């Protein structure tokens, strides 16, 4: 079993930066993947960013590419999502997910068995 705890959400203005963290505990393995998704009110959950913690392989949604950076903080346990140049449309609950998805399923929420509780990010215009 894996437990995920997110932190770092808050209220910021458009153009500001914010950093989210996701700490994993329990049974994490080599080649574990940790991914951020988000869900805005009235919208479906969407993929944001992915990292495979052993290889540092990353991928991003087009909507955040160049503005967000996902990184591993320490060995297999914590990943950060640095969000720069935030826009009002980035407002959502951000969720950390973890698992071992196949490469073609890295952006698919149902491929991840472990989820955090979510952290609210609100960007005012």
Short mmCIF file of N, CA, C and O in Angstrom, two decimals, residues 19-120:
data_model
loop_
_atom_site.label_atom_id
_atom_site.label_comp_id
_atom_site.label_asym_id
_atom_site.label_seq_id
_atom_site.Cartn_x
_atom_site.Cartn_y
_atom_site.Cartn_z
N UNK A 19 4.33 26.23 -5.68
CA UNK A 19 4.95 24.91 -5.74
C UNK A 19 4.13 23.93 -4.93
O UNK A 19 3.78 24.20 -3.79
N UNK A 20 3.82 22.79 -5.53
CA UNK A 20 3.11 21.71 -4.86
C UNK A 20 4.08 20.57 -4.59
O UNK A 20 5.01 20.34 -5.37
N UNK A 21 3.86 19.88 -3.49
CA UNK A 21 4.66 18.71 -3.15
C UNK A 21 3.77 17.50 -2.94
O UNK A 21 2.63 17.64 -2.48
N UNK A 22 4.30 16.33 -3.27
CA UNK A 22 3.59 15.08 -3.02
C UNK A 22 4.59 14.13 -2.38
O UNK A 22 5.61 13.78 -2.99
N UNK A 23 4.31 13.74 -1.16
CA UNK A 23 5.18 12.82 -0.43
C UNK A 23 4.55 11.44 -0.41
O UNK A 23 3.39 11.28 -0.01
N UNK A 24 5.32 10.45 -0.83
CA UNK A 24 4.85 9.07 -0.86
C UNK A 24 5.46 8.29 0.28
O UNK A 24 6.63 8.45 0.60
N UNK A 25 4.66 7.45 0.88
CA UNK A 25 5.16 6.55 1.92
C UNK A 25 4.54 5.18 1.71
O UNK A 25 3.53 5.04 1.02
N UNK A 26 5.16 4.17 2.30
CA UNK A 26 4.68 2.81 2.11
C UNK A 26 5.53 2.08 1.09
O UNK A 26 6.71 2.34 0.95
N UNK A 27 4.92 1.22 0.32
CA UNK A 27 5.65 0.35 -0.59
C UNK A 27 5.81 1.02 -1.96
O UNK A 27 5.00 0.86 -2.85
N UNK A 28 6.90 1.77 -2.10
CA UNK A 28 7.25 2.33 -3.40
C UNK A 28 8.34 1.46 -4.01
O UNK A 28 9.14 0.86 -3.32
N UNK A 29 8.38 1.39 -5.34
CA UNK A 29 9.28 0.48 -6.02
C UNK A 29 10.07 1.22 -7.08
O UNK A 29 9.74 2.31 -7.48
N UNK A 30 11.12 0.55 -7.53
CA UNK A 30 11.88 1.02 -8.67
C UNK A 30 10.91 1.20 -9.83
O UNK A 30 10.01 0.42 -10.04
N UNK A 31 11.13 2.24 -10.61
CA UNK A 31 10.32 2.53 -11.78
C UNK A 31 8.91 3.00 -11.42
O UNK A 31 8.01 2.99 -12.24
N UNK A 32 8.75 3.42 -10.16
CA UNK A 32 7.47 4.00 -9.74
C UNK A 32 7.25 5.29 -10.50
O UNK A 32 8.20 6.02 -10.80
N UNK A 33 6.01 5.58 -10.83
CA UNK A 33 5.65 6.82 -11.50
C UNK A 33 4.77 7.65 -10.59
O UNK A 33 3.90 7.12 -9.89
N UNK A 34 5.01 8.96 -10.57
CA UNK A 34 4.17 9.87 -9.81
C UNK A 34 3.69 10.97 -10.74
O UNK A 34 4.49 11.53 -11.50
N UNK A 35 2.43 11.24 -10.70
CA UNK A 35 1.80 12.10 -11.70
C UNK A 35 0.83 13.07 -11.04
O UNK A 35 0.18 12.73 -10.05
N UNK A 36 0.74 14.27 -11.58
CA UNK A 36 -0.23 15.26 -11.13
C UNK A 36 -1.39 15.33 -12.12
O UNK A 36 -1.19 15.40 -13.34
N UNK A 37 -2.57 15.29 -11.56
CA UNK A 37 -3.80 15.55 -12.31
C UNK A 37 -4.49 16.74 -11.65
O UNK A 37 -4.14 17.13 -10.52
N UNK A 38 -5.46 17.31 -12.33
CA UNK A 38 -6.24 18.39 -11.74
C UNK A 38 -7.68 18.29 -12.20
O UNK A 38 -7.97 17.75 -13.26
N UNK A 39 -8.56 18.85 -11.38
CA UNK A 39 -9.97 18.87 -11.74
C UNK A 39 -10.57 20.21 -11.33
O UNK A 39 -10.56 20.57 -10.14
N UNK A 40 -11.05 20.93 -12.32
CA UNK A 40 -11.72 22.21 -12.08
C UNK A 40 -13.21 21.96 -11.89
O UNK A 40 -13.74 20.94 -12.35
N UNK A 41 -13.90 22.87 -11.23
CA UNK A 41 -15.35 22.70 -11.01
C UNK A 41 -16.09 22.51 -12.33
O UNK A 41 -15.90 23.29 -13.27
N UNK A 42 -16.91 21.48 -12.39
CA UNK A 42 -17.71 21.23 -13.57
C UNK A 42 -16.96 20.63 -14.74
O UNK A 42 -17.53 20.48 -15.82
N UNK A 43 -15.69 20.31 -14.53
CA UNK A 43 -14.90 19.74 -15.62
C UNK A 43 -14.37 18.37 -15.24
O UNK A 43 -14.32 18.01 -14.07
N UNK A 44 -13.95 17.63 -16.25
CA UNK A 44 -13.37 16.31 -16.00
C UNK A 44 -11.93 16.46 -15.49
O UNK A 44 -11.26 17.45 -15.77
N UNK A 45 -11.50 15.45 -14.78
CA UNK A 45 -10.11 15.41 -14.34
C UNK A 45 -9.19 15.36 -15.56
O UNK A 45 -9.48 14.65 -16.53
N UNK A 46 -8.07 16.09 -15.48
CA UNK A 46 -7.15 16.10 -16.60
C UNK A 46 -5.71 15.92 -16.13
O UNK A 46 -5.33 16.30 -15.02
N UNK A 47 -4.93 15.33 -16.99
CA UNK A 47 -3.50 15.10 -16.76
C UNK A 47 -2.76 16.42 -16.77
O UNK A 47 -3.05 17.31 -17.58
N UNK A 48 -1.78 16.55 -15.88
CA UNK A 48 -0.95 17.75 -15.82
C UNK A 48 0.51 17.43 -16.11
O UNK A 48 1.09 17.98 -17.04
N UNK A 49 1.12 16.55 -15.30
CA UNK A 49 2.54 16.26 -15.46
C UNK A 49 2.86 14.91 -14.85
O UNK A 49 2.22 14.47 -13.90
N UNK A 50 3.91 14.27 -15.41
CA UNK A 50 4.29 12.90 -15.04
C UNK A 50 5.79 12.83 -14.84
O UNK A 50 6.56 13.50 -15.54
N UNK A 51 6.22 12.01 -13.87
CA UNK A 51 7.64 11.69 -13.74
C UNK A 51 7.79 10.24 -13.32
O UNK A 51 7.06 9.77 -12.44
N UNK A 52 8.71 9.55 -13.98
CA UNK A 52 9.06 8.20 -13.53
C UNK A 52 10.30 8.37 -12.67
O UNK A 52 11.36 8.80 -13.17
N UNK A 53 10.20 8.06 -11.38
CA UNK A 53 11.18 8.54 -10.40
C UNK A 53 12.55 7.91 -10.58
O UNK A 53 13.55 8.49 -10.17
N UNK A 54 12.65 6.73 -11.19
CA UNK A 54 13.95 6.10 -11.34
C UNK A 54 14.72 6.63 -12.55
O UNK A 54 15.94 6.72 -12.53
N UNK A 55 14.00 6.99 -13.60
CA UNK A 55 14.65 7.42 -14.84
C UNK A 55 14.56 8.92 -15.07
O UNK A 55 15.18 9.44 -15.99
N UNK A 56 13.80 9.62 -14.24
CA UNK A 56 13.57 11.06 -14.39
C UNK A 56 12.82 11.40 -15.67
O UNK A 56 12.79 12.56 -16.07
N UNK A 57 12.25 10.42 -16.33
CA UNK A 57 11.44 10.69 -17.51
C UNK A 57 10.23 11.54 -17.13
O UNK A 57 9.54 11.22 -16.16
N UNK A 58 9.98 12.59 -17.89
CA UNK A 58 8.86 13.47 -17.59
C UNK A 58 8.01 13.71 -18.84
O UNK A 58 8.47 13.54 -19.97
N UNK A 59 6.78 14.09 -18.61
CA UNK A 59 5.91 14.54 -19.70
C UNK A 59 4.91 15.53 -19.14
O UNK A 59 4.62 15.51 -17.92
N UNK A 60 4.37 16.39 -20.01
CA UNK A 60 3.48 17.46 -19.58
C UNK A 60 2.30 17.60 -20.52
O UNK A 60 2.39 17.32 -21.71
N UNK A 61 1.20 18.06 -19.97
CA UNK A 61 0.08 18.46 -20.80
C UNK A 61 0.48 19.70 -21.59
O UNK A 61 1.25 20.54 -21.11
N UNK A 62 -0.05 19.82 -22.79
CA UNK A 62 0.28 20.98 -23.62
C UNK A 62 -0.07 22.29 -22.94
O UNK A 62 0.62 23.29 -23.12
N UNK A 63 -1.12 22.28 -22.14
CA UNK A 63 -1.60 23.50 -21.51
C UNK A 63 -0.64 24.05 -20.46
O UNK A 63 -0.73 25.22 -20.08
N UNK A 64 0.28 23.21 -19.96
CA UNK A 64 1.20 23.66 -18.90
C UNK A 64 2.65 23.61 -19.34
O UNK A 64 3.53 24.05 -18.60
N UNK A 65 2.91 23.07 -20.52
CA UNK A 65 4.28 22.92 -21.00
C UNK A 65 4.97 24.28 -21.05
O UNK A 65 4.42 25.24 -21.58
N UNK A 66 6.17 24.33 -20.50
CA UNK A 66 6.92 25.58 -20.47
C UNK A 66 6.64 26.44 -19.25
O UNK A 66 7.38 27.38 -18.98
N UNK A 67 5.58 26.12 -18.51
CA UNK A 67 5.24 26.88 -17.31
C UNK A 67 5.39 26.04 -16.04
O UNK A 67 5.74 26.56 -14.99
N UNK A 68 5.10 24.75 -16.14
CA UNK A 68 5.16 23.86 -14.98
C UNK A 68 6.38 22.94 -15.13
O UNK A 68 6.73 22.52 -16.24
N UNK A 69 6.97 22.59 -13.99
CA UNK A 69 8.08 21.66 -13.97
C UNK A 69 7.87 20.65 -12.85
O UNK A 69 7.68 21.04 -11.68
N UNK A 70 7.93 19.37 -13.20
CA UNK A 70 7.82 18.31 -12.20
C UNK A 70 9.23 17.78 -11.93
O UNK A 70 10.03 17.61 -12.85
N UNK A 71 9.53 17.53 -10.67
CA UNK A 71 10.88 17.07 -10.32
C UNK A 71 10.82 16.18 -9.10
O UNK A 71 9.89 16.26 -8.29
N UNK A 72 11.82 15.33 -8.99
CA UNK A 72 11.94 14.45 -7.83
C UNK A 72 12.80 15.16 -6.80
O UNK A 72 13.89 15.63 -7.13
N UNK A 73 12.34 15.18 -5.57
CA UNK A 73 13.07 15.88 -4.52
C UNK A 73 14.06 14.95 -3.84
O UNK A 73 15.20 15.31 -3.60
N UNK A 74 13.63 13.75 -3.53
CA UNK A 74 14.54 12.80 -2.91
C UNK A 74 14.21 11.41 -3.43
O UNK A 74 13.24 11.20 -4.13
N UNK A 75 15.04 10.45 -3.07
CA UNK A 75 14.95 9.12 -3.67
C UNK A 75 13.57 8.51 -3.51
O UNK A 75 13.21 8.06 -2.44
N UNK A 76 12.78 8.51 -4.58
CA UNK A 76 11.52 7.80 -4.70
C UNK A 76 10.40 8.30 -3.81
O UNK A 76 9.30 7.77 -3.89
N UNK A 77 10.65 9.32 -2.96
CA UNK A 77 9.64 9.62 -1.96
C UNK A 77 8.81 10.88 -2.21
O UNK A 77 7.64 10.90 -1.85
N UNK A 78 9.41 11.92 -2.76
CA UNK A 78 8.71 13.19 -2.90
C UNK A 78 8.94 13.80 -4.27
O UNK A 78 10.08 13.79 -4.76
N UNK A 79 7.87 14.27 -4.87
CA UNK A 79 8.00 15.02 -6.11
C UNK A 79 7.37 16.39 -5.93
O UNK A 79 6.43 16.56 -5.15
N UNK A 80 7.92 17.35 -6.63
CA UNK A 80 7.40 18.71 -6.62
C UNK A 80 6.81 19.06 -7.97
O UNK A 80 7.24 18.53 -9.01
N UNK A 81 5.85 19.96 -7.97
CA UNK A 81 5.34 20.55 -9.19
C UNK A 81 5.49 22.06 -9.05
O UNK A 81 4.77 22.69 -8.28
N UNK A 82 6.48 22.62 -9.74
CA UNK A 82 6.69 24.05 -9.74
C UNK A 82 5.83 24.67 -10.82
O UNK A 82 5.97 24.32 -12.00
N UNK A 83 4.96 25.58 -10.42
CA UNK A 83 4.01 26.18 -11.36
C UNK A 83 4.31 27.67 -11.47
O UNK A 83 4.20 28.40 -10.48
N UNK A 84 4.73 28.08 -12.63
CA UNK A 84 5.05 29.49 -12.89
C UNK A 84 4.04 30.08 -13.87
O UNK A 84 3.33 29.36 -14.57
N UNK A 85 4.00 31.41 -13.91
CA UNK A 85 3.11 32.13 -14.83
C UNK A 85 1.69 31.57 -14.76
O UNK A 85 1.07 31.27 -15.79
N UNK A 86 1.19 31.44 -13.56
CA UNK A 86 -0.13 30.84 -13.37
C UNK A 86 -1.22 31.69 -14.00
O UNK A 86 -1.15 32.93 -14.04
N UNK A 87 -2.24 31.00 -14.51
CA UNK A 87 -3.38 31.63 -15.17
C UNK A 87 -4.66 31.26 -14.42
O UNK A 87 -4.71 30.22 -13.77
N UNK A 88 -5.68 32.06 -14.56
CA UNK A 88 -6.96 31.71 -13.90
C UNK A 88 -7.45 30.33 -14.30
O UNK A 88 -8.07 29.63 -13.48
N UNK A 89 -7.19 29.92 -15.52
CA UNK A 89 -7.63 28.60 -15.97
C UNK A 89 -6.86 27.46 -15.34
O UNK A 89 -7.19 26.28 -15.54
N UNK A 90 -5.83 27.76 -14.57
CA UNK A 90 -5.12 26.73 -13.81
C UNK A 90 -5.83 26.42 -12.48
O UNK A 90 -5.43 25.50 -11.76
N UNK A 91 -6.85 27.19 -12.17
CA UNK A 91 -7.60 26.97 -10.93
C UNK A 91 -8.24 25.59 -10.94
O UNK A 91 -8.96 25.24 -11.87
N UNK A 92 -7.94 24.80 -9.91
CA UNK A 92 -8.45 23.42 -9.83
C UNK A 92 -7.99 22.81 -8.52
O UNK A 92 -7.16 23.37 -7.81
N UNK A 93 -8.55 21.65 -8.21
CA UNK A 93 -7.98 20.80 -7.18
C UNK A 93 -6.93 19.93 -7.85
O UNK A 93 -7.22 19.27 -8.85
N UNK A 94 -5.73 19.96 -7.31
CA UNK A 94 -4.62 19.20 -7.88
C UNK A 94 -4.42 17.93 -7.06
O UNK A 94 -4.32 17.97 -5.83
N UNK A 95 -4.34 16.80 -7.78
CA UNK A 95 -4.20 15.50 -7.14
C UNK A 95 -2.88 14.86 -7.58
O UNK A 95 -2.53 14.88 -8.76
N UNK A 96 -2.22 14.24 -6.63
CA UNK A 96 -1.04 13.43 -6.91
C UNK A 96 -1.49 11.97 -7.02
O UNK A 96 -2.30 11.51 -6.22
N UNK A 97 -0.95 11.27 -8.00
CA UNK A 97 -1.27 9.86 -8.19
C UNK A 97 0.03 9.09 -8.38
O UNK A 97 1.03 9.65 -8.83
N UNK A 98 0.01 7.80 -8.04
CA UNK A 98 1.21 7.00 -8.14
C UNK A 98 0.87 5.58 -8.57
O UNK A 98 -0.21 5.07 -8.28
N UNK A 99 1.84 4.95 -9.25
CA UNK A 99 1.64 3.57 -9.70
C UNK A 99 2.68 3.18 -10.71
O UNK A 99 3.76 3.78 -10.79
N UNK A 100 2.34 2.17 -11.51
CA UNK A 100 3.25 1.67 -12.54
C UNK A 100 2.51 1.60 -13.88
O UNK A 100 2.31 0.51 -14.43
N UNK A 101 2.14 2.74 -14.44
CA UNK A 101 1.40 2.69 -15.68
C UNK A 101 2.28 2.31 -16.86
O UNK A 101 3.49 2.60 -16.86
N UNK A 102 1.70 1.63 -17.86
CA UNK A 102 2.42 1.44 -19.11
C UNK A 102 2.67 2.81 -19.73
O UNK A 102 1.95 3.77 -19.47
N UNK A 103 3.69 2.87 -20.58
CA UNK A 103 4.09 4.17 -21.12
C UNK A 103 2.96 4.87 -21.85
O UNK A 103 2.84 6.10 -21.79
N UNK A 104 2.09 4.12 -22.52
CA UNK A 104 1.00 4.75 -23.27
C UNK A 104 -0.16 5.18 -22.37
O UNK A 104 -1.09 5.83 -22.84
N UNK A 105 -0.09 4.84 -21.09
CA UNK A 105 -1.16 5.17 -20.15
C UNK A 105 -0.72 6.15 -19.08
O UNK A 105 -1.43 6.37 -18.10
N UNK A 106 0.41 6.77 -19.26
CA UNK A 106 0.96 7.68 -18.24
C UNK A 106 0.02 8.83 -17.94
O UNK A 106 0.01 9.34 -16.83
N UNK A 107 -0.79 9.25 -18.90
CA UNK A 107 -1.65 10.41 -18.73
C UNK A 107 -3.08 10.01 -18.37
O UNK A 107 -3.97 10.87 -18.29
N UNK A 108 -3.31 8.73 -18.10
CA UNK A 108 -4.66 8.22 -17.85
C UNK A 108 -4.85 7.98 -16.36
O UNK A 108 -4.15 7.17 -15.74
N UNK A 109 -5.82 8.63 -15.76
CA UNK A 109 -6.02 8.53 -14.33
C UNK A 109 -6.33 7.13 -13.84
O UNK A 109 -5.86 6.72 -12.77
N UNK A 110 -7.08 6.37 -14.61
CA UNK A 110 -7.47 5.02 -14.18
C UNK A 110 -6.28 4.06 -14.12
O UNK A 110 -6.41 2.96 -13.58
N UNK A 111 -5.13 4.46 -14.66
CA UNK A 111 -3.94 3.62 -14.62
C UNK A 111 -3.21 3.71 -13.29
O UNK A 111 -2.23 3.01 -13.06
N UNK A 112 -3.67 4.58 -12.40
CA UNK A 112 -2.99 4.80 -11.13
C UNK A 112 -3.86 4.32 -9.96
O UNK A 112 -4.97 4.80 -9.78
N UNK A 113 -3.35 3.41 -9.14
CA UNK A 113 -4.14 2.89 -8.02
C UNK A 113 -4.09 3.75 -6.76
O UNK A 113 -4.94 3.61 -5.87
N UNK A 114 -3.10 4.63 -6.68
CA UNK A 114 -2.91 5.39 -5.44
C UNK A 114 -3.10 6.87 -5.70
O UNK A 114 -2.52 7.42 -6.66
N UNK A 115 -3.86 7.52 -4.82
CA UNK A 115 -4.19 8.93 -4.99
C UNK A 115 -4.08 9.67 -3.65
O UNK A 115 -4.37 9.11 -2.59
N UNK A 116 -3.67 10.92 -3.74
CA UNK A 116 -3.69 11.78 -2.57
C UNK A 116 -5.06 12.41 -2.40
O UNK A 116 -5.98 12.18 -3.19
N UNK A 117 -5.18 13.23 -1.35
CA UNK A 117 -6.47 13.82 -1.01
C UNK A 117 -6.78 15.07 -1.83
O UNK A 117 -7.93 15.53 -1.85
N UNK A 118 -5.80 15.62 -2.50
CA UNK A 118 -6.00 16.80 -3.32
C UNK A 118 -5.67 18.08 -2.58
O UNK A 118 -5.79 18.16 -1.35
N UNK A 119 -5.22 19.08 -3.32
CA UNK A 119 -4.93 20.40 -2.75
C UNK A 119 -5.45 21.46 -3.71
O UNK A 119 -5.27 21.36 -4.92
N UNK A 120 -6.11 22.47 -3.15
CA UNK A 120 -6.76 23.50 -3.97
C UNK A 120 -5.75 24.54 -4.43
O UNK A 120 -4.98 25.07 -3.61
#
